[in-house]
The first five atom37 places (N, CA, C, CB, O) and aatype in JSON, in Angstrom:
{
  "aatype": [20, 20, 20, 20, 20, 20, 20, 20, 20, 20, 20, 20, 20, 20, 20, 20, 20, 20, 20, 20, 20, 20, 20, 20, 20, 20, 20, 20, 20, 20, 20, 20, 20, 20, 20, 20, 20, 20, 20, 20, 20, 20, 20, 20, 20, 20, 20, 20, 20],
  "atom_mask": [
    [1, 1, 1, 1, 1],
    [1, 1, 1, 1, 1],
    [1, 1, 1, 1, 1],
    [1, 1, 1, 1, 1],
    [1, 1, 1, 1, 1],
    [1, 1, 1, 1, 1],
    [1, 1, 1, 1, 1],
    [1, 1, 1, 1, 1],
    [1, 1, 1, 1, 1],
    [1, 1, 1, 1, 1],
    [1, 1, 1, 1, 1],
    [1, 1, 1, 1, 1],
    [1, 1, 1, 1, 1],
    [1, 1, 1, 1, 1],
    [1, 1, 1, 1, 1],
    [1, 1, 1, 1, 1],
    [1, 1, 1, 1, 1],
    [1, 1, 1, 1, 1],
    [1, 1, 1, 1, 1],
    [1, 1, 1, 1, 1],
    [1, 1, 1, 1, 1],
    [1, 1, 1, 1, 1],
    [1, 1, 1, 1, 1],
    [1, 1, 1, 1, 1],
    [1, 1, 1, 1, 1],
    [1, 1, 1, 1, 1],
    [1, 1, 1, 1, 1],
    [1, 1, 1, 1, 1],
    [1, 1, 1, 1, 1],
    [1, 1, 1, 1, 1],
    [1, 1, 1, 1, 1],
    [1, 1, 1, 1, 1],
    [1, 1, 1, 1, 1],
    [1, 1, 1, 1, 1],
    [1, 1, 1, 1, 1],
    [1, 1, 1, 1, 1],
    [1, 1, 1, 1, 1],
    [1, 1, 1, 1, 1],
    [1, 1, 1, 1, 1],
    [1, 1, 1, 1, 1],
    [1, 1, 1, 1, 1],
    [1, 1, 1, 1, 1],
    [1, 1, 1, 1, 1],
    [1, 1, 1, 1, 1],
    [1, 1, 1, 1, 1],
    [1, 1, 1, 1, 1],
    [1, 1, 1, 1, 1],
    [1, 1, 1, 1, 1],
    [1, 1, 1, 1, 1]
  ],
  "atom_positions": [
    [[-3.82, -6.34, 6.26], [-4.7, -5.21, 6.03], [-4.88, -4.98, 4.52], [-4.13, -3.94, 6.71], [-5.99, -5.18, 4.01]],
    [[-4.0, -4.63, 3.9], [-3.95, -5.04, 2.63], [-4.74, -5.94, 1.46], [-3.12, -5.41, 2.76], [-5.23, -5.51, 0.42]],
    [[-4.72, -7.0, 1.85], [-4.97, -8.58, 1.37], [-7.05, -8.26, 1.75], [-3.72, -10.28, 2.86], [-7.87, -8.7, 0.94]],
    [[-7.53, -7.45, 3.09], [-8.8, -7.12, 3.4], [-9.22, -6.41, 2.56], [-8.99, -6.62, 4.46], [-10.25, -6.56, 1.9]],
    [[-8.08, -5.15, 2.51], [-8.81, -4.27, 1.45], [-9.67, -4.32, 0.06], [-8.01, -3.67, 1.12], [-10.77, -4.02, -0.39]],
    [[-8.41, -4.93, -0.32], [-8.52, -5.44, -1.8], [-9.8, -6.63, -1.49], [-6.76, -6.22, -2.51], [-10.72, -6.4, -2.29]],
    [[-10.0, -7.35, -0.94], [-11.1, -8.19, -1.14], [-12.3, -7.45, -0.97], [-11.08, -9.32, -0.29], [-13.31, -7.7, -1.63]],
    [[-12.26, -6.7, -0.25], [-13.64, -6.06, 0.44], [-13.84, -4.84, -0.42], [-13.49, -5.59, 2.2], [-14.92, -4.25, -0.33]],
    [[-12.8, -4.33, -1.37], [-13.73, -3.71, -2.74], [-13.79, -4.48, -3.81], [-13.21, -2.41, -3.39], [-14.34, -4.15, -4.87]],
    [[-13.32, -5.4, -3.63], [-13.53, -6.33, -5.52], [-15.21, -6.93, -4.98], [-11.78, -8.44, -6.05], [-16.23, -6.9, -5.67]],
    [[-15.11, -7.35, -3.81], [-16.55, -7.76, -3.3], [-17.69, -6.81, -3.86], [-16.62, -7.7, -1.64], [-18.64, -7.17, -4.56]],
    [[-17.33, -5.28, -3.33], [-18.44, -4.34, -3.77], [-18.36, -4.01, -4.97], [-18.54, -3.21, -3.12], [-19.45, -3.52, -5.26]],
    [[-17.62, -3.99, -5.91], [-17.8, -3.59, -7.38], [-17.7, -4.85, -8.15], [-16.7, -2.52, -7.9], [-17.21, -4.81, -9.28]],
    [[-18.12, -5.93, -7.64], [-18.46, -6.91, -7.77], [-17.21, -7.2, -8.85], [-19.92, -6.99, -8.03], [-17.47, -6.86, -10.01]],
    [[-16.27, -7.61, -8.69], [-15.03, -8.14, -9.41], [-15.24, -9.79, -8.72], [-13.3, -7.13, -8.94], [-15.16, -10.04, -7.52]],
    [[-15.52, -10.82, -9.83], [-15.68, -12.27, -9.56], [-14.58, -12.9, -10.3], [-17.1, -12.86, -10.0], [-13.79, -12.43, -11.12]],
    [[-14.72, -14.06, -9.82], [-13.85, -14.91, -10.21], [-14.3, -15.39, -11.51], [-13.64, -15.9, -9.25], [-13.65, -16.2, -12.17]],
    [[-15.41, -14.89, -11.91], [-16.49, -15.44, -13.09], [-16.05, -14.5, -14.45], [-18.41, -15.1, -12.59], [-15.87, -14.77, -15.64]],
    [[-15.94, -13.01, -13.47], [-15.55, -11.98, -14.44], [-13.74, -12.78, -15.31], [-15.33, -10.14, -13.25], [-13.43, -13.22, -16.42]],
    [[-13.18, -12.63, -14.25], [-11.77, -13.27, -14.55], [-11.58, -13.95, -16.25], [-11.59, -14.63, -13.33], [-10.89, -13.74, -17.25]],
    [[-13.28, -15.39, -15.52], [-13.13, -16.2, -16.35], [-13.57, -15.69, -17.69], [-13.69, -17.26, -15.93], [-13.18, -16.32, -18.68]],
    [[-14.54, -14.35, -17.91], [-14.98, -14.26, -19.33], [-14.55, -13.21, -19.36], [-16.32, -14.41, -19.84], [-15.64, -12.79, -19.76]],
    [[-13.73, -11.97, -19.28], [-13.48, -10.79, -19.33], [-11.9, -10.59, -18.54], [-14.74, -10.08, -18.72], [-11.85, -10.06, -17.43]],
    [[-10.57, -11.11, -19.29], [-9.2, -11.02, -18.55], [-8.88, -9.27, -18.34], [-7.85, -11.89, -19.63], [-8.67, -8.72, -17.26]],
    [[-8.89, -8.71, -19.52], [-8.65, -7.5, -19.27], [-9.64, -6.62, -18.19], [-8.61, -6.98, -20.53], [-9.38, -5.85, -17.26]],
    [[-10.52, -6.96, -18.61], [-11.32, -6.08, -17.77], [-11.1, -6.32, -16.11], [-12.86, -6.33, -18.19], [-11.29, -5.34, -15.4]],
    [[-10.75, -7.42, -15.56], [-10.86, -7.92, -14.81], [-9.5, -7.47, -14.41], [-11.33, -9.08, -14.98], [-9.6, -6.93, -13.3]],
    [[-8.56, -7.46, -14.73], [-7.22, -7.34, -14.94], [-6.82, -5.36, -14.29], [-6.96, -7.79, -16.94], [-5.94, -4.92, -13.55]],
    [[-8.12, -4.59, -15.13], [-8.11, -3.36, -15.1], [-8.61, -2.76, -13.89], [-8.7, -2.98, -16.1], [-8.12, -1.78, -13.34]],
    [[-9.66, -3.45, -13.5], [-10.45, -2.67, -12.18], [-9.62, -3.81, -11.02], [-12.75, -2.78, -12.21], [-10.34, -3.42, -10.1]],
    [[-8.83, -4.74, -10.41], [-8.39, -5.04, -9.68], [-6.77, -4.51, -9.67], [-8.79, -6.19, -9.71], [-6.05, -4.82, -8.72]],
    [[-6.29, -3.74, -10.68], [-4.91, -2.79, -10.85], [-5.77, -1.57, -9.61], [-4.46, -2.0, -13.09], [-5.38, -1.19, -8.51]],
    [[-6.9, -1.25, -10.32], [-7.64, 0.14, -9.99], [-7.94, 0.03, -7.96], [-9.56, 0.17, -11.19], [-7.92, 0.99, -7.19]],
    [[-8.19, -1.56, -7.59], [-8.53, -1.57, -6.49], [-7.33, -1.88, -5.65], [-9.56, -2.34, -6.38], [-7.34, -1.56, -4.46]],
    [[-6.65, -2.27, -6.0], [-5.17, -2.29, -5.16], [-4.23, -1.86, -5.33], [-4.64, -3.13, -4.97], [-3.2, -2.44, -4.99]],
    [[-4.25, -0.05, -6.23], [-3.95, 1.44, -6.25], [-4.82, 1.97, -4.97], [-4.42, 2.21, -7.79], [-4.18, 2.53, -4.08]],
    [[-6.22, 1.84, -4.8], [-6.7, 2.66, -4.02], [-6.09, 1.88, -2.07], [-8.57, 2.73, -4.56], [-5.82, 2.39, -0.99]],
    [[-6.15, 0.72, -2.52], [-5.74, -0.07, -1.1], [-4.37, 0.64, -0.74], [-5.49, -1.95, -1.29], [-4.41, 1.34, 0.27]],
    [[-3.2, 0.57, -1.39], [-2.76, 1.58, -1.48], [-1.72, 2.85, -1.03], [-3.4, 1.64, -1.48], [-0.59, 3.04, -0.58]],
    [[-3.01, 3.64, -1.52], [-2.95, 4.65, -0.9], [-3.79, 5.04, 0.03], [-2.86, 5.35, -1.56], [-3.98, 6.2, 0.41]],
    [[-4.24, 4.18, 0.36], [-5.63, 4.24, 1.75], [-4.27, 3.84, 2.59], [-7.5, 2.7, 1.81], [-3.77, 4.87, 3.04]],
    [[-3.47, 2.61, 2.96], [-2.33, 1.87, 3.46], [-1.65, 3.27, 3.61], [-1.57, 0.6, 2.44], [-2.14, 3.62, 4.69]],
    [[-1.05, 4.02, 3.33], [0.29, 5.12, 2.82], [-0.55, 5.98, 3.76], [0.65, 5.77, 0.81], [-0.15, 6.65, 4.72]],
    [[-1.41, 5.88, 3.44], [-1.98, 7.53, 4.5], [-2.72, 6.81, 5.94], [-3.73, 8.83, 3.36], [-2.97, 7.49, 6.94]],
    [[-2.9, 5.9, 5.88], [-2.95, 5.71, 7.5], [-1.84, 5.69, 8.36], [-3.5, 4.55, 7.83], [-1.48, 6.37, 9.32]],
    [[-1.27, 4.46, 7.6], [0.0, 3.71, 8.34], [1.33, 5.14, 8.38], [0.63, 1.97, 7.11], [1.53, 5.87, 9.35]],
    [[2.11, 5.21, 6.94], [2.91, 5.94, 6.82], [2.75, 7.38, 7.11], [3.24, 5.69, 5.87], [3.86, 7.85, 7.37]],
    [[1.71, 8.36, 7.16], [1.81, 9.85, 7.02], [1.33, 9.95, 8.37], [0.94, 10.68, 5.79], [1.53, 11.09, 8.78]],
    [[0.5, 8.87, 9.64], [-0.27, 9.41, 10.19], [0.71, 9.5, 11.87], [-1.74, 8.59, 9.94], [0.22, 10.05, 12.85]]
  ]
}
Protein backbone atom coordinates (compact mmCIF):
# COMPACT_ATOMS: atom_id res chain seq x y z
CA UNK A 1 0.00 0.00 0.00
CA UNK A 2 2.66 2.12 0.71
CA UNK A 3 5.10 1.45 -2.24
CA UNK A 4 1.23 2.56 -4.39
CA UNK A 5 1.04 5.54 -2.65
CA UNK A 6 4.16 7.00 -3.11
CA UNK A 7 4.11 6.13 -6.85
CA UNK A 8 0.73 7.36 -7.56
CA UNK A 9 1.68 10.94 -6.18
CA UNK A 10 5.21 11.31 -7.60
CA UNK A 11 3.13 10.29 -10.89
CA UNK A 12 0.79 13.39 -10.29
CA UNK A 13 3.23 16.03 -9.30
CA UNK A 14 5.08 14.73 -11.84
CA UNK A 15 8.38 13.65 -9.87
CA UNK A 16 10.50 11.70 -12.91
CA UNK A 17 13.20 9.84 -13.06
CA UNK A 18 14.45 12.72 -15.45
CA UNK A 19 13.90 15.20 -12.59
CA UNK A 20 16.29 12.87 -10.38
CA UNK A 21 18.62 13.07 -13.24
CA UNK A 22 18.92 17.06 -13.49
CA UNK A 23 17.63 18.35 -10.19
CA UNK A 24 18.99 15.79 -6.94
CA UNK A 25 17.79 18.04 -4.35
CA UNK A 26 14.81 18.98 -5.61
CA UNK A 27 13.90 15.68 -6.39
CA UNK A 28 15.20 14.49 -3.16
CA UNK A 29 12.73 17.25 -1.43
CA UNK A 30 9.27 16.64 -2.88
CA UNK A 31 9.65 12.65 -2.72
CA UNK A 32 10.71 13.20 1.42
CA UNK A 33 7.32 15.47 1.04
CA UNK A 34 5.37 12.46 -0.73
CA UNK A 35 6.23 9.65 1.48
CA UNK A 36 5.46 11.97 4.73
CA UNK A 37 2.03 12.32 3.29
CA UNK A 38 1.84 8.33 2.36
CA UNK A 39 2.45 8.20 5.73
CA UNK A 40 0.26 9.62 7.45
CA UNK A 41 -2.55 8.73 5.06
CA UNK A 42 -1.08 4.75 6.22
CA UNK A 43 -1.31 5.87 10.28
CA UNK A 44 -4.81 7.08 9.94
CA UNK A 45 -6.37 4.38 8.04
CA UNK A 46 -4.62 1.37 9.15
CA UNK A 47 -3.54 2.39 12.82
CA UNK A 48 -6.32 4.96 14.34
CA UNK A 49 -9.22 3.43 12.40
Amino acid sequence: MFSRLVKEYADKQGVTEQLKAENQLEWVGKMNNIRSRAVEIIDVELICV
